[in-house]
Amino acid sequence: MSVGAPRGLASSGQKPITEILHPLSAADEPPLSPVPDVTVGGHNPSSGAADKDAGLTNGTPVETSSPASASSLFNRLQLDDEPDADAEAEADAHDPYASTETRDLFVTVDDPKKHVSTMETYITYRVSTKTTRIEFDLPEYSVRRRYQDFDWLRIKLEDSQPTHLIPPLPEKFVMKGVVDRFSEEFVETRMKALDKFLKRVADHPVLSFNPHLNAFLSAKDLNKRQGLALLTKVGESVKQVAGGYKLRARPAEFCAMGEYLDTFCQKLGTIDRIAQRILKEQTEYLTELREYGAVYSSWAGSEDELRRPLEGVAGSVSSCCGALEDLSENMSQDFLPVLREYVLYTDSMKNVLRKRDQSQAEYEGRLEAAVLRRQEDRTPVPVEVEKCQDKVECFNADLKADWERWQSNKRQDFKQLLTGMADKNIHYYEKCQAAWESLIALLQDKQTEDKTNETN
Amino acid sequence: QLDSLLKKMEINVAEAEKRTGKNTMNMQETYTVYLIETRPAEAVPEGGTPATPDCLWRRYSEFELLRTYLLVTYPYIVVPPLPEKRAEFVWHKLSADNLDPDFVERRRVGLENFLLRVASHPVLSNDKIFFLFLTEEKGWREAVLETGFQDKVDSRLKSLSAMFRVKNPDKRFTDLKHYSDELSTVIAQLLRVRARVADRLYGVYKVHGNYGRIFSEWSAIEREMGDGLQSAGHHMDTYAASIDDILEEEEHYADQLKEYLFYADALRSVCKKHDLTQYESEMAAQDLASKKQQKEELATGTVRVFSLKGMTSKLFGQESQEQRESRLAALEQSIQEGEELLKDKNTECQEFVRTAWEDIERFKEQKDRDVREALISYAIMQISMCKKGIQVWSNAKECFNKM
């Protein structure tokens, strides 16, 4: 079973993979070997165009020690040739979160396929990568991954980057019998969420360099690592419980974050309920509307002169029904899933806040113990305590950076989501208006036709 | 083109007022009266003021009386219907009350429409009682009763049996009856479904109002997004509120449909009256035929048809020549009368068919015109609703863009 090409999710702006020319190749050239630092193989307008769209996720300037800076500098050089440079500057001027940094890692999730084996049936997705980063051996990859593999990646990221916010995955478990795991709609919705997840990771200045991501994107098969997945999940929960230190005071700025997240989550939940209610009302309205159109058709059957006009009305009503169907489908396929995913995203953020609290608590606990010891027998404060302090400061810095990025993403995503919703409603009304206007033309034509017949 | 009353006179049902009084059972009741204004239809000179209209008050039951009178007096005319007595096919519980101001207002419009229809009818507009209805407040009731129209009201049993017993039904009227049934059914269905559609649409719009509230609450915790969200929320409130006026306007369309629902009844009435007329004609013919038969038997002495007289004469002996002759003479007389009656009935029937069909053709044209007009104005209403929707969502989109 294969679904058509996915419509782009409301994401930070990456183009689907098929529209992006490789930065170093012309349209049909085979993939090149590892990219040397300096050679410029000719500029590529579309990668520039892709960057122009986004221009906002990499909010924090990357430190010079980061491995990204070499290739980003290289790409910035390329941009000078770019005819759309003005457009990009303009985009940046409007968005305070935009950076001039170009992206050099593009990922896409598409092409779902069903696999049937004796043991189980599952869906795999194609994960395509295009990159100029030297961390990758090849500039392009195309692998197939299933949900389990995404889950594995997420766990690995959480473990190896505990101070960073890891984007959420769509819900793992679905109730069999309630939701059809292989229906076109479910698969498409899930795929979009996975695409979103991967793009967010790829956009992140730190997470995108994680070796697990590299493996996920490039390895022929991840099977060897699957076994560890379960173990690591268990290990993770054990770690959380074993914290043991109590936090005395959460700094004000993190308190504010926590409060914001709680309220935001609540509001999202309400919006979800409202949207669902609207869908329900629309569905019932559609049912009645269909019957309404049918009655006009029925009436037309017993009339002579009025047959065409009445059929016309039935036709207009029918067009409106079609338009309404499209609108409802859109809401349930595009709007609601994105909304729900943000709840998960918010939960992830809360989780990171908690971990930060824990690491601060640990530090304070150890510091207190060490100070007491020093007072007793002049033992100096151990290095571990200093390391803890570093860890906390690192955590705080990472968290703040991630927070800013999260806020910026959120703003962009919701702007896109809500604008999209408004657009769909506008299209719905435009279609309906057209249907009724064509009816008037029909009815009035008939009138003038009759008048001329009368005078003849 | 036609010399109707409306050419000479302006008619308005200008106002409605509540009154209380004692009814026939000496109990207090509240009812509504309607002000009918009439004025000669003449051009007002430049700078001049139009003449003050004459006016009188009528209540709904008086309109009903007028219509019943017209129905009985002009059975071959498709008599315009009155607006409904009680609100039916309502989409919102509120408008089911007869004293509800919206319902009263719509009824006022319906009553005016009724008067205008009668006043522009080539036949009905010339009726004296109708004229008095518009001009004589007191004494009108007596005048109607004086016409003795109640005597002409056919019993339901009579018309029902006529419907079933007509031997040679006129195909045109059979088809018309069939059509009026279909029209009645389909419009009733349309009105019912329309009310349900309106209910659902109301729900869709009103739920959007919740977005207004939630965006407002959400905007409170946002920095840059706050203003955009807040103003978008206001537009959602506007959207939710807009449905009230939209559905109010649609009631006018429903009223236009209802008028033709009731017109279907009027059509059916004409058909029933035709059945009756034809039935009477056929009965007269049948009666005459049987009398002629009797005469023949009496004259020739053969008894082909059973008759009591024949039976008794068999049992009690033949009657005398004199008796036979007197009976023959009586029959002759009866036959003559019967032939007169048949001629009258036939003429009546033919006249009825001629005048009825003339009015039915007129009605058909009127209906086609009116329904098409109604559909056009309905489409215009829908377009207006779409434009409002586009406007509101475009405004909201602008706000979202500023987020």
Short mmCIF file of C-alpha atoms in Angstrom, two decimals, chain A residues 97 260 263-264 266-268 270-271 274-275 277-278 281-282 284-286 288-289 291-292 295-296 298-299 301-303 305-306 309-310 313 317 331 335 403-404 407 410-411 414-415 418-419 421-423 425-426 428-430 432-433 436-437 439-440 443-444 446-447 450, chain B residues 179 182-183 186-187 189-190 193-194 196-205 207-208 210-211 213-215 217-218 221-225 229 236 239 250 253 257 367-369 371-373 375-376 378-380 382-383 385-387 389-390 393-394 396-397 400-403:
data_model
loop_
_atom_site.label_atom_id
_atom_site.label_comp_id
_atom_site.label_asym_id
_atom_site.label_seq_id
_atom_site.Cartn_x
_atom_site.Cartn_y
_atom_site.Cartn_z
CA TYR A 97 14.66 34.80 15.03
CA TYR A 260 3.73 29.04 30.69
CA THR A 263 -1.25 27.14 30.79
CA PHE A 264 -0.31 26.65 27.17
CA GLN A 266 -4.41 23.68 28.84
CA LYS A 267 -5.29 26.12 26.08
CA LEU A 268 -4.20 23.64 23.44
CA THR A 270 -9.41 23.42 24.79
CA ILE A 271 -8.67 24.35 21.21
CA ILE A 274 -13.41 23.15 20.07
CA ALA A 275 -12.02 21.95 16.76
CA ARG A 277 -16.82 19.96 18.16
CA ILE A 278 -16.80 22.06 15.03
CA GLU A 281 -21.33 19.99 13.86
CA GLN A 282 -20.05 20.27 10.30
CA GLU A 284 -24.16 16.76 10.89
CA TYR A 285 -24.74 19.88 8.83
CA LEU A 286 -23.37 18.04 5.79
CA GLU A 288 -28.79 17.45 6.36
CA LEU A 289 -27.47 19.50 3.45
CA GLU A 291 -30.86 15.52 1.93
CA TYR A 292 -31.82 19.14 1.32
CA VAL A 295 -35.48 17.30 -2.20
CA TYR A 296 -34.90 20.01 -4.81
CA SER A 298 -37.25 15.49 -6.41
CA TRP A 299 -39.32 18.65 -6.85
CA GLY A 301 -39.18 15.94 -11.34
CA SER A 302 -42.76 17.16 -11.14
CA GLU A 303 -42.22 20.52 -12.81
CA GLU A 305 -40.63 25.29 -16.56
CA LEU A 306 -39.13 25.07 -13.10
CA PRO A 309 -33.95 26.11 -12.02
CA LEU A 310 -34.67 23.50 -9.35
CA VAL A 313 -30.35 24.65 -6.94
CA VAL A 317 -26.19 22.60 -2.89
CA MET A 331 -9.37 20.00 9.64
CA PHE A 335 -5.17 20.79 11.77
CA TRP A 403 13.45 27.41 24.87
CA GLU A 404 14.02 30.31 22.57
CA GLN A 407 9.15 29.53 21.23
CA LYS A 410 5.90 27.47 18.10
CA ARG A 411 5.18 30.95 16.85
CA PHE A 414 0.95 28.23 14.91
CA LYS A 415 1.04 31.14 12.56
CA LEU A 418 -3.98 29.13 11.95
CA THR A 419 -3.36 30.92 8.68
CA MET A 421 -7.17 27.13 8.79
CA ALA A 422 -8.31 30.58 7.74
CA ASP A 423 -7.28 29.86 4.17
CA ASN A 425 -12.32 28.37 5.31
CA ILE A 426 -11.89 31.14 2.76
CA TYR A 428 -14.69 26.83 1.22
CA TYR A 429 -16.72 30.02 1.02
CA GLU A 430 -15.24 30.93 -2.34
CA CYS A 432 -19.81 27.98 -2.39
CA GLN A 433 -20.10 31.52 -3.68
CA TRP A 436 -24.50 30.07 -6.24
CA GLU A 437 -23.30 32.71 -8.68
CA LEU A 439 -26.98 29.40 -10.53
CA ILE A 440 -28.04 33.03 -10.73
CA LEU A 443 -31.77 31.55 -13.67
CA GLN A 444 -31.41 35.02 -15.11
CA LYS A 446 -33.78 31.84 -18.51
CA GLN A 447 -35.62 35.01 -17.56
CA ASP A 450 -38.52 33.98 -21.64
CA TYR B 179 -49.51 17.45 -9.18
CA GLU B 182 -46.77 16.05 -5.18
CA LEU B 183 -46.21 19.77 -4.73
CA VAL B 186 -42.28 18.02 -1.68
CA ILE B 187 -42.58 21.53 -0.27
CA GLN B 189 -40.35 18.00 2.98
CA LEU B 190 -38.26 20.91 1.81
CA VAL B 193 -35.19 19.67 5.95
CA ARG B 194 -34.44 23.37 5.58
CA ARG B 196 -32.89 21.06 10.21
CA VAL B 197 -30.17 22.49 7.98
CA ALA B 198 -30.63 25.88 9.64
CA ASP B 199 -30.33 24.29 13.08
CA ARG B 200 -27.06 22.61 12.18
CA LEU B 201 -25.61 25.67 10.54
CA TYR B 202 -26.42 27.61 13.68
CA GLY B 203 -24.42 25.09 15.67
CA VAL B 204 -21.38 25.34 13.41
CA TYR B 205 -21.25 29.13 13.62
CA VAL B 207 -19.16 26.87 18.29
CA HIS B 208 -16.64 29.07 16.51
CA ASN B 210 -15.45 29.56 21.55
CA TYR B 211 -12.34 30.31 19.57
CA ARG B 213 -12.73 33.22 24.14
CA ILE B 214 -9.82 30.80 24.00
CA PHE B 215 -7.67 33.00 21.77
CA GLU B 217 -7.12 33.67 27.14
CA TRP B 218 -4.17 32.31 25.24
CA ILE B 221 0.45 34.36 28.10
CA GLU B 222 2.08 35.25 24.80
CA ARG B 223 4.56 37.97 23.92
CA GLU B 224 4.67 38.55 20.18
CA MET B 225 1.73 36.35 19.34
CA LEU B 229 -4.40 36.14 18.58
CA MET B 236 -14.30 34.71 15.50
CA TYR B 239 -18.39 35.22 12.77
CA GLU B 250 -33.81 32.99 5.35
CA TYR B 253 -37.61 32.34 1.83
CA LEU B 257 -42.28 28.32 0.12
CA LYS B 367 -46.13 30.08 -9.69
CA ASP B 368 -43.30 29.64 -12.20
CA ARG B 369 -42.48 33.34 -11.96
CA VAL B 371 -40.70 30.34 -7.51
CA ARG B 372 -37.96 31.42 -9.85
CA GLU B 373 -37.82 34.82 -8.13
CA LEU B 375 -34.82 30.86 -5.89
CA ILE B 376 -32.89 33.84 -7.20
CA TYR B 378 -32.30 32.58 -2.04
CA ALA B 379 -29.14 32.29 -4.11
CA ILE B 380 -28.41 35.96 -3.46
CA GLN B 382 -26.34 32.44 0.05
CA ILE B 383 -23.84 34.56 -1.86
CA MET B 385 -23.47 34.71 3.47
CA CYS B 386 -20.40 33.46 1.60
CA LYS B 387 -19.06 36.98 1.18
CA GLY B 389 -17.63 34.41 5.62
CA ILE B 390 -14.77 35.31 3.33
CA TRP B 393 -11.85 34.74 7.74
CA SER B 394 -9.70 37.12 5.68
CA ALA B 396 -8.75 36.65 10.95
CA LYS B 397 -6.03 35.52 8.56
CA PHE B 400 -2.82 35.41 12.31
CA ASN B 401 -0.22 36.72 9.90
CA LYS B 402 0.73 39.37 12.42
CA MET B 403 1.36 36.74 15.07
#
